[in-house]
XYZ file of C-alpha atoms in Angstrom:
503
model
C 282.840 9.872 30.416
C 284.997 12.685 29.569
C 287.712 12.454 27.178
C 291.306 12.110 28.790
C 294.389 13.960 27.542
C 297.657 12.662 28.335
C 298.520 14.631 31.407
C 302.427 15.030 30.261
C 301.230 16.893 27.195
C 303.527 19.895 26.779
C 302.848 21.957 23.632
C 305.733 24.185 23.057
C 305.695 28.323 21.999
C 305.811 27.412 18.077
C 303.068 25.043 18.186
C 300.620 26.907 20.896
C 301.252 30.022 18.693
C 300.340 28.699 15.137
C 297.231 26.982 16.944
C 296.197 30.277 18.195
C 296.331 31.280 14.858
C 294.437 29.203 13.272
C 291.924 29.353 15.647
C 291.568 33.441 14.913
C 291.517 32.743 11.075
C 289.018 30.051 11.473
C 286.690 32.122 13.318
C 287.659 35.184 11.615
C 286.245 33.708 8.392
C 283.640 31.280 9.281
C 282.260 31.344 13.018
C 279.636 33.463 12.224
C 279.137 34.086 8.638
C 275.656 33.187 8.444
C 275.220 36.986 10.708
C 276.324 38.419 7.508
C 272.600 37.986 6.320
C 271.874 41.514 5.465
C 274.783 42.071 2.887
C 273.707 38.170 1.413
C 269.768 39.276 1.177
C 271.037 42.625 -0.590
C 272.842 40.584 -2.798
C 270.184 38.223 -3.583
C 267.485 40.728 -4.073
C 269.601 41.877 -6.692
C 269.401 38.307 -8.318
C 265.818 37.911 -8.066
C 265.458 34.964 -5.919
C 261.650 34.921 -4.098
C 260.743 37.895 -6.318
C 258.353 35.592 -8.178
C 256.630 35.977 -4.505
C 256.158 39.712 -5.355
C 254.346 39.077 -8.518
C 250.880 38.811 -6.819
C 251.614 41.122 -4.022
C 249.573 44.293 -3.997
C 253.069 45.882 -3.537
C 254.494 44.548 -6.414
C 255.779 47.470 -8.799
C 254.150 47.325 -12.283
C 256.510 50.024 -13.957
C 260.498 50.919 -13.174
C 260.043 54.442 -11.650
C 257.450 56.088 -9.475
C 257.302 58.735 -7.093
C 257.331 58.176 -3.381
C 254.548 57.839 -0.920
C 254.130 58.010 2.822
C 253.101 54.388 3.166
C 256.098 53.311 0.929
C 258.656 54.866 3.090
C 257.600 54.891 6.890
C 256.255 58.606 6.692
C 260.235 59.126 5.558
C 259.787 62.867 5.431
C 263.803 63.386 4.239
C 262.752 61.755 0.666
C 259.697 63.186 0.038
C 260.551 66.819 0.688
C 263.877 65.915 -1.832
C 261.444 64.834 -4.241
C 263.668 61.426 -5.050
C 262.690 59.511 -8.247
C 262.676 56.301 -6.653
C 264.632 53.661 -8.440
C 263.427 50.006 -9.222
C 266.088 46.684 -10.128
C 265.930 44.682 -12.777
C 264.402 42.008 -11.351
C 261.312 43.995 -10.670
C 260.587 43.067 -6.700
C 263.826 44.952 -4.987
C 265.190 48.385 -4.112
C 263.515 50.589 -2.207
C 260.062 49.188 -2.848
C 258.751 46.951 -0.145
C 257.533 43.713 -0.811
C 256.319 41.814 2.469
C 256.153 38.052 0.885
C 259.438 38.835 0.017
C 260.948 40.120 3.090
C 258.967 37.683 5.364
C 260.524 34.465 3.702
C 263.490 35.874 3.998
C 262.853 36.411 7.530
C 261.984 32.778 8.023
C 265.370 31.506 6.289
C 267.285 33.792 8.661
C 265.250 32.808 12.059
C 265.744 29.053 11.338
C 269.432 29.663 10.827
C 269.870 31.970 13.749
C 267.951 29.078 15.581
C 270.287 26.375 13.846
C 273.166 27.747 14.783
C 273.136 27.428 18.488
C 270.507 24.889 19.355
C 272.779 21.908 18.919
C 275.269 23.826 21.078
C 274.360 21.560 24.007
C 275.470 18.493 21.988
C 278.583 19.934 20.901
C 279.282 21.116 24.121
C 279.197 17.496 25.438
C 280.872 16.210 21.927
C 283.681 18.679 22.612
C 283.509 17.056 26.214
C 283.604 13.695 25.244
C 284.810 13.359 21.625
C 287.455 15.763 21.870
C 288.407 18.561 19.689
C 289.522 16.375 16.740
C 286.420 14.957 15.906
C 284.391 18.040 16.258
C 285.871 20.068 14.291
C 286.212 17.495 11.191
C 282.443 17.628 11.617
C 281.803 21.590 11.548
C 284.375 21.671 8.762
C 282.480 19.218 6.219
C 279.184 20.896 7.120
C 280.697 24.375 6.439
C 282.578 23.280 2.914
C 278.733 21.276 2.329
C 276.859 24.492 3.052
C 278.677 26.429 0.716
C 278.152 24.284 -2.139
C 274.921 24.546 -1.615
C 274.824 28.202 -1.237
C 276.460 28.152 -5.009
C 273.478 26.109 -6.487
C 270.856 28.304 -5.250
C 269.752 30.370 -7.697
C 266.446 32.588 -9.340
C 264.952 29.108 -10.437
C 265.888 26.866 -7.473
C 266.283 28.978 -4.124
C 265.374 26.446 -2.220
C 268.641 25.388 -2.059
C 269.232 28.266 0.492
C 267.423 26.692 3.614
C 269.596 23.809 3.619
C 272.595 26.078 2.798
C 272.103 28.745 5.595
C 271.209 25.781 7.885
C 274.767 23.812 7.499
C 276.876 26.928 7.862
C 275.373 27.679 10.890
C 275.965 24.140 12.045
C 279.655 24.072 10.772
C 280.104 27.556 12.054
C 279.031 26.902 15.467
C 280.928 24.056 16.096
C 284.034 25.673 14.505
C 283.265 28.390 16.811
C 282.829 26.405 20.091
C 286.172 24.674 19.436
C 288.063 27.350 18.865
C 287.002 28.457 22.389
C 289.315 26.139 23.687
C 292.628 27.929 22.762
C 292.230 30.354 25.282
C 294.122 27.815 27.553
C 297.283 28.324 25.572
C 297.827 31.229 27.078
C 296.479 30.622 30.817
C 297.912 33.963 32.220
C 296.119 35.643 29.541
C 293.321 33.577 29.082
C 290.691 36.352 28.893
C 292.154 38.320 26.644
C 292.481 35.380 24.525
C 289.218 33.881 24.679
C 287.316 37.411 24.197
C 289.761 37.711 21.283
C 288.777 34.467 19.676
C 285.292 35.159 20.078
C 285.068 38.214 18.983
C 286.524 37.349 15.732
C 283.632 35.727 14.716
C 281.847 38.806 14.453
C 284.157 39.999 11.490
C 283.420 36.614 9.478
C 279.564 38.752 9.103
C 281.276 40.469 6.294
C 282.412 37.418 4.690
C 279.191 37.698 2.170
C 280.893 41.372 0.858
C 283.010 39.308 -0.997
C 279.311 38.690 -3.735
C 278.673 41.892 -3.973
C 282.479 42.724 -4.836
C 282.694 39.524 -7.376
C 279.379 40.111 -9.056
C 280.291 43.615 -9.657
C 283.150 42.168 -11.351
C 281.101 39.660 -13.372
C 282.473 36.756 -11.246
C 279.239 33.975 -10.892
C 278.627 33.548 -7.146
C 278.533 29.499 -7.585
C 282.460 30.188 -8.302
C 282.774 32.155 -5.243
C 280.908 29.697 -3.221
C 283.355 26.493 -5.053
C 286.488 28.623 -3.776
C 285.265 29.051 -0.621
C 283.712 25.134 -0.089
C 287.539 24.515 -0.847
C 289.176 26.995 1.998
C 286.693 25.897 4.702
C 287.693 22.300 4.018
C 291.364 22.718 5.430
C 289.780 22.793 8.729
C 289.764 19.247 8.502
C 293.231 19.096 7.934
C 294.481 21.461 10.024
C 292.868 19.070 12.886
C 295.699 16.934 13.059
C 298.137 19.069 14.252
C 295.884 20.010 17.501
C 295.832 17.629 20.235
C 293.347 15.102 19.531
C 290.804 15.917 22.911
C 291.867 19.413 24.489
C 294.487 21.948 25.257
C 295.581 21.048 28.363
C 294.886 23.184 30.960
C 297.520 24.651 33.234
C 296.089 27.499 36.195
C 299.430 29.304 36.825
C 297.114 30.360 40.245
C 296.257 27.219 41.513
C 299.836 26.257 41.632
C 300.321 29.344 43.709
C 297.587 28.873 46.083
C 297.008 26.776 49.187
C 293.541 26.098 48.572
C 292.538 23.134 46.188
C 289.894 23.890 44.013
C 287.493 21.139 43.377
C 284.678 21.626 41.482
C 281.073 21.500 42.126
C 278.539 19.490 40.207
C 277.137 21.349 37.153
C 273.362 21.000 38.140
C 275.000 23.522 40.886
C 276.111 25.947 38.471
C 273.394 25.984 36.326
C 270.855 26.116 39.167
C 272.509 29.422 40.513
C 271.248 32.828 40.366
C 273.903 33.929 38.471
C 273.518 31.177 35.812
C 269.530 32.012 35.730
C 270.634 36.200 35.306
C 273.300 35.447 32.592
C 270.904 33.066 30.712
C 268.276 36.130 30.579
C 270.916 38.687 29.609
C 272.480 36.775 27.263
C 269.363 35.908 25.046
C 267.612 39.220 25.453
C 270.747 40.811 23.791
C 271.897 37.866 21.119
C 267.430 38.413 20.720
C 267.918 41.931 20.215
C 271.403 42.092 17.561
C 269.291 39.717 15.629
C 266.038 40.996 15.493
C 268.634 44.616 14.599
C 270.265 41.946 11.595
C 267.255 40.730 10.893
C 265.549 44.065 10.512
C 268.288 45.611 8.924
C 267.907 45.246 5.199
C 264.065 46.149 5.739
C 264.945 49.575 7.995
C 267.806 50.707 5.504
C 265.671 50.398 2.687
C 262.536 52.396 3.876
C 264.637 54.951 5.200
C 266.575 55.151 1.566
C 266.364 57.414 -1.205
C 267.300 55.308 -3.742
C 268.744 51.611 -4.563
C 272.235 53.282 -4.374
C 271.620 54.187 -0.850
C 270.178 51.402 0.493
C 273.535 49.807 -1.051
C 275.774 51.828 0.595
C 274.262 50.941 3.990
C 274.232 47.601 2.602
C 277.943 48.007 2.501
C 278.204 49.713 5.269
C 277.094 46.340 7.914
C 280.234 44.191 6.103
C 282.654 46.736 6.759
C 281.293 47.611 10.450
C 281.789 43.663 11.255
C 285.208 43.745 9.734
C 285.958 46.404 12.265
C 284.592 44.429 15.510
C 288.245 42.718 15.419
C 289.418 45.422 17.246
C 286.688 45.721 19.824
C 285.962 42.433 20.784
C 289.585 41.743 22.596
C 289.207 45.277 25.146
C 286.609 43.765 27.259
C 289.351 40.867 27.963
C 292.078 43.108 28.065
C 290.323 44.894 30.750
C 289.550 41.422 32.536
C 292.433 40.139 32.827
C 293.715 43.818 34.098
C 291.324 43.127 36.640
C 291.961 39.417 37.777
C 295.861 40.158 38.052
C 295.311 43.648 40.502
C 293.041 40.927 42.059
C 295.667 38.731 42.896
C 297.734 40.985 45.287
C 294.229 40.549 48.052
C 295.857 38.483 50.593
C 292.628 37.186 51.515
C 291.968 33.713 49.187
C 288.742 34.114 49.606
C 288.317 37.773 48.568
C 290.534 37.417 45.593
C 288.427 34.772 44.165
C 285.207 37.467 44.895
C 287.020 40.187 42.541
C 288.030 37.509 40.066
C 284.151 37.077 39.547
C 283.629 40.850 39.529
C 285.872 41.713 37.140
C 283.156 40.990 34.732
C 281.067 43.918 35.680
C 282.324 46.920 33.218
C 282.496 44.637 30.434
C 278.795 43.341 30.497
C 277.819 46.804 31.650
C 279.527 48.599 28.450
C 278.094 45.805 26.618
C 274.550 46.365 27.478
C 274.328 49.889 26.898
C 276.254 49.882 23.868
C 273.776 46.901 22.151
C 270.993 48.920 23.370
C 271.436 51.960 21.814
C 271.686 50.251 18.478
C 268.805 48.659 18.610
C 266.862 52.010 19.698
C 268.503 53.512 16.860
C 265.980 51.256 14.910
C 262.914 53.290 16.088
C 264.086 56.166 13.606
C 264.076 56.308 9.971
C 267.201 58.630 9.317
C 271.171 57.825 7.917
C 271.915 59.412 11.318
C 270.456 56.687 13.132
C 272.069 53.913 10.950
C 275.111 55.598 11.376
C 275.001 55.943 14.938
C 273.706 51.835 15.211
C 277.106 50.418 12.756
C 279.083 52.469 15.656
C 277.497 50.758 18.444
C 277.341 47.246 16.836
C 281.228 47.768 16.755
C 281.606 47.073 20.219
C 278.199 45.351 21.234
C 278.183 42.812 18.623
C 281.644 40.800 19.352
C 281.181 41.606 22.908
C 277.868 39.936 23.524
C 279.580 36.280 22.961
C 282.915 37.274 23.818
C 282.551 38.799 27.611
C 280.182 35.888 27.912
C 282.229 33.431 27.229
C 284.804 34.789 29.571
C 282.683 35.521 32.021
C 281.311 31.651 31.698
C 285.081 30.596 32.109
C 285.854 33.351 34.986
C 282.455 32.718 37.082
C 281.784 29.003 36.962
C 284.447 25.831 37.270
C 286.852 25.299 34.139
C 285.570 21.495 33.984
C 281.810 22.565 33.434
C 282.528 25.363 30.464
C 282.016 23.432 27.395
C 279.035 22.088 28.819
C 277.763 25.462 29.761
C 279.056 27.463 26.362
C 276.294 24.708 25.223
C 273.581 24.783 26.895
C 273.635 28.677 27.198
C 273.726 28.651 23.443
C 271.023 26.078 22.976
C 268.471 27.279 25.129
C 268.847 30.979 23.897
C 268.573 29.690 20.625
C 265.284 27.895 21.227
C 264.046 31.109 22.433
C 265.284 32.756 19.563
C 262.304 31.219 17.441
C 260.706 34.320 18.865
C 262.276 36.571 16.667
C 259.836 35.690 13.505
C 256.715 36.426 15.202
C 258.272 39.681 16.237
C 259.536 39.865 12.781
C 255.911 39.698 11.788
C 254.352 41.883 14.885
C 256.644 44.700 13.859
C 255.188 44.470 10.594
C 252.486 45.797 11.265
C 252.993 47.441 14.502
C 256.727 48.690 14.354
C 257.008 50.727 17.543
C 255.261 48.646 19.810
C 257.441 45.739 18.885
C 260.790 47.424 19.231
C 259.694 48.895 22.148
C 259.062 45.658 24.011
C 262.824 44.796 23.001
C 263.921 47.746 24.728
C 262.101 47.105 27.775
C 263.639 43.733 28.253
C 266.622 45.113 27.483
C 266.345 46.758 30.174
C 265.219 44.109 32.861
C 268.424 42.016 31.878
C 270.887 44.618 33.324
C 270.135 43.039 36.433
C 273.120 40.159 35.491
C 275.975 42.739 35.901
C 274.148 44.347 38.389
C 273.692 41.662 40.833
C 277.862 40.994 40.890
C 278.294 44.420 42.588
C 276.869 42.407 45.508
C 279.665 41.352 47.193
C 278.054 38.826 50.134
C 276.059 37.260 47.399
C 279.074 36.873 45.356
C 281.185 35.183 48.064
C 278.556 33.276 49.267
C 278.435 32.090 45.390
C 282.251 31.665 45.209
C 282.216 29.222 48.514
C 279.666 26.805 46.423
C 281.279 27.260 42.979
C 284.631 25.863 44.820
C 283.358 23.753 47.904
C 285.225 25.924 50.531
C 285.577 24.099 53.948
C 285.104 26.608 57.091
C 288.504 26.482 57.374
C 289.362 27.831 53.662
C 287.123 30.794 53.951
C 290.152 33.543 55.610
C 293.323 32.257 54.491
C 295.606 35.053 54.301
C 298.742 34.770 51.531
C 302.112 36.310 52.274
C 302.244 37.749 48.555
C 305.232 40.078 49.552
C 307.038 36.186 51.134
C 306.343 34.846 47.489
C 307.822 37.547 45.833
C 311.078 37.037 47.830
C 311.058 33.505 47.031
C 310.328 33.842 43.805
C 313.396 35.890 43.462
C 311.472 39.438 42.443
């Protein structure tokens, strides 16, 4: 049984506003900071944690400088022909030498907290549903403040502390994130633009795990850092209490302009569509491909590095890219909700409601291509092409979650999107187990892996393809809102309303 907000709620312009707020600092700072795992692995390379792997490794270095070799750097041409003195840390196991125990344990820590972070997003979906916002977000707040103190203890001699660590923030972030979803109803007239920018502030909290590299350069111990921050994530659980206790209530400025009464279908209907079956594919092929690109990342920038500075830099480089997705995320909402207001001058009902659903189309087109090209950027060993990828993960990173969530909220009945934001997440993130074996496949052969990412990359632009089909799309609409014959050509006096209306 769902829970049941008190229908009078009103939540004045103060209160909406300062909950918006600190739903955009919350997932600014947390949502996603376990995507951030490229700067953390730099950093704890540096440290020396798993290098004890590299030890026995027959590409363990045995001295602190060496010259280069083909095999070493991916046949990268641009450092042998400079003739770079390659550069070794001190803990013997990091730089640009490769060590493959090293790198594939890392890989394991990140697929199980990729995995982690999404899989229970069916049960929070139905917590959210029933619980209310209140008690989920208590929850992801204790697991995030628990994850970081765990994340402190983890060190050279005990890294096993990380699994644990990774696995909590990914719990605590997820949840943090799916709640903050809700506040796009604050603003129904702009809801959109809101919920795009919510979500794609979670993208910037990937550069959360700068802050190590910034503090240990200043001689700051990271099990302080992590203390400080176990403390900041905790005031999500107090900030709970100023939020209504189940949801934001939900007020459709259109429906109280409309003749038609919207009632909504059962969700075995929407999830049993064609569109639902399209958007699933799409949006696990591209959350598969930015993390197998995240995953890959500290591994490509290093064998196509000159020296441990380099690699750095790059290093770098990702944080300050994700701090920049704040400003990408919101356009593909922007542009929405552009969309769904021309949309509502159609007289037709019926046809408004058709380019309501369409208005998704540029977004998830842009999307695609953008998230594409940085992951074919990974099928060249050059700073060019790691330049080139940071500019396209500016816009497809945020936007993969954020014009899906919108698109969820646009395309399928308001009463079935927590549920859905759930089990979208959950079952791409089962799937997402895939991305070690690939992990592994590429390994040893590199270009035939990436290039079976690119071809299903490929297949899924057949989700924003298939809403330029406008018969298939009504035909949808008439389901999704359980349109009698005689709803299907109502025709709305919009210039009559106006009048009324006093414009």
């Amino acid at each position: 049984m769902a829970c049941h907000q008190n229908p009078n709620l009103e939540l004045s312009l103060t209160r909406r506003v300062v909950i918006f707020m600190i739903g955009i600092i919350e997932s600014m700072l947390f949502g996603g900071a376990v995507f951030g795992w490229p700067q953390l692995v730099h950093v704890l390379k540096v440290e020396g944690i798993y290098s004890d792997l590299c030890m026995d490794s027959p590409s363990a270095p045995n001295h602190t400088r060496r010259q280069p070799s083909a095999a070493d750097t991916f046949n990268n041409t641009r450092c042998i022909n400079l003739n770079t003195t390659f550069e070794i840390s001190d803990s013997k196991a990091i730089g640009v030498e490769k060590c493959d125990p090293q790198d594939e344990r890392f890989a394991l820590i990140y697929t199980v907290t990729v995995c982690c972070y999404s899989i229970p997003g069916i049960l929070v979906g139905y917590l959210l549903h029933h619980a209310g916002l209140r008690v989920t977000r208590v929850s992801g707040g204790t697991m995030l403040s628990m994850g970081f103190l765990f994340l402190g203890i983890a060190t050279k001699d005990s890294p096993h502390w990380l699994f644990p660590a990774m696995i909590l923030l990914a719990l605590g972030g997820n949840q943090t994130r799916m709640s903050v979803m809700q506040f796009g109803d604050l603003f129904p007239d702009y809801r959109a633009t809101a919920i795009t920018m919510l979500s794609g502030m979670y993208a910037a909290s990937a550069a959360l795990f700068l802050v190590f590299q910034y503090t240990a350069m200043a001689g700051i111990p990271r099990a302080h850092v992590c203390w400080a921050l176990a403390a900041i994530s905790s005031l999500s659980i107090f900030l709970s209490f100023i939020i209504p206790v189940h949801h934001i209530p939900i007020h459709n400025q259109q429906s109280q302009n409309q003749d038609v009464i919207e009632s909504p279908s059962p969700l075995k209907t929407s999830l049993c569509s064609a569109s639902s079956f399209l958007h699933q594919l799409w949006f696990f092929v591209h959350l598969l491909a930015v993390n197998n690109y995240q995953q890959s990342y500290n591994v490509w920038i290093t064998s196509s590095s000159c020296s441990v500075a380099e690699a750095g830099l790059y290093s770098m480089l990702f944080s300050y890219s994700n701090i920049l997705t704040v400003f990408f995320g919101p356009i593909g909402g922007v542009f929405t909700d552009y969309m769904i207001r021309k949309a509502y001058n159609t007289p037709n009902e019926l046809d408004r409601r058709v380019k309501e659903v369409q208005a998704s189309f540029w977004p998830l087109l842009v999307t695609s291509v953008f998230n594409t090209v940085m992951y074919g950027c990974l099928l060249f060993f050059h700073p060019a092409a790691i330049y080139v990828s940071l500019l396209c993960m500016l816009v497809a990173r945020p936007c993969i979650i954020a014009v899906s969530t919108a698109y969820l909220r646009i395309r399928f009945p308001a009463g079935h999107f927590n549920r859905l934001l759930g089990i979208y997440g959950t079952v791409g993130s089962v799937l997402l187990f895939l991305q070690y074996p690939h992990f592994m496949w590429a390994q040893h052969m590199y270009y035939a892996a990436h290039a079976l990412i690119l071809a299903v990359l490929a297949v899924s632009y057949l989700n924003p393809i298939h809403l330029l089909f406008t018969p298939l799309i009504r035909h949808a609409v008439v389901i999704r809102d359980n349109l009698k014959p005689e709803d299907l050509h109502p025709v709305r006096n919009t210039y009559a309303d106006k009048e009324v209306n006093g414009l």
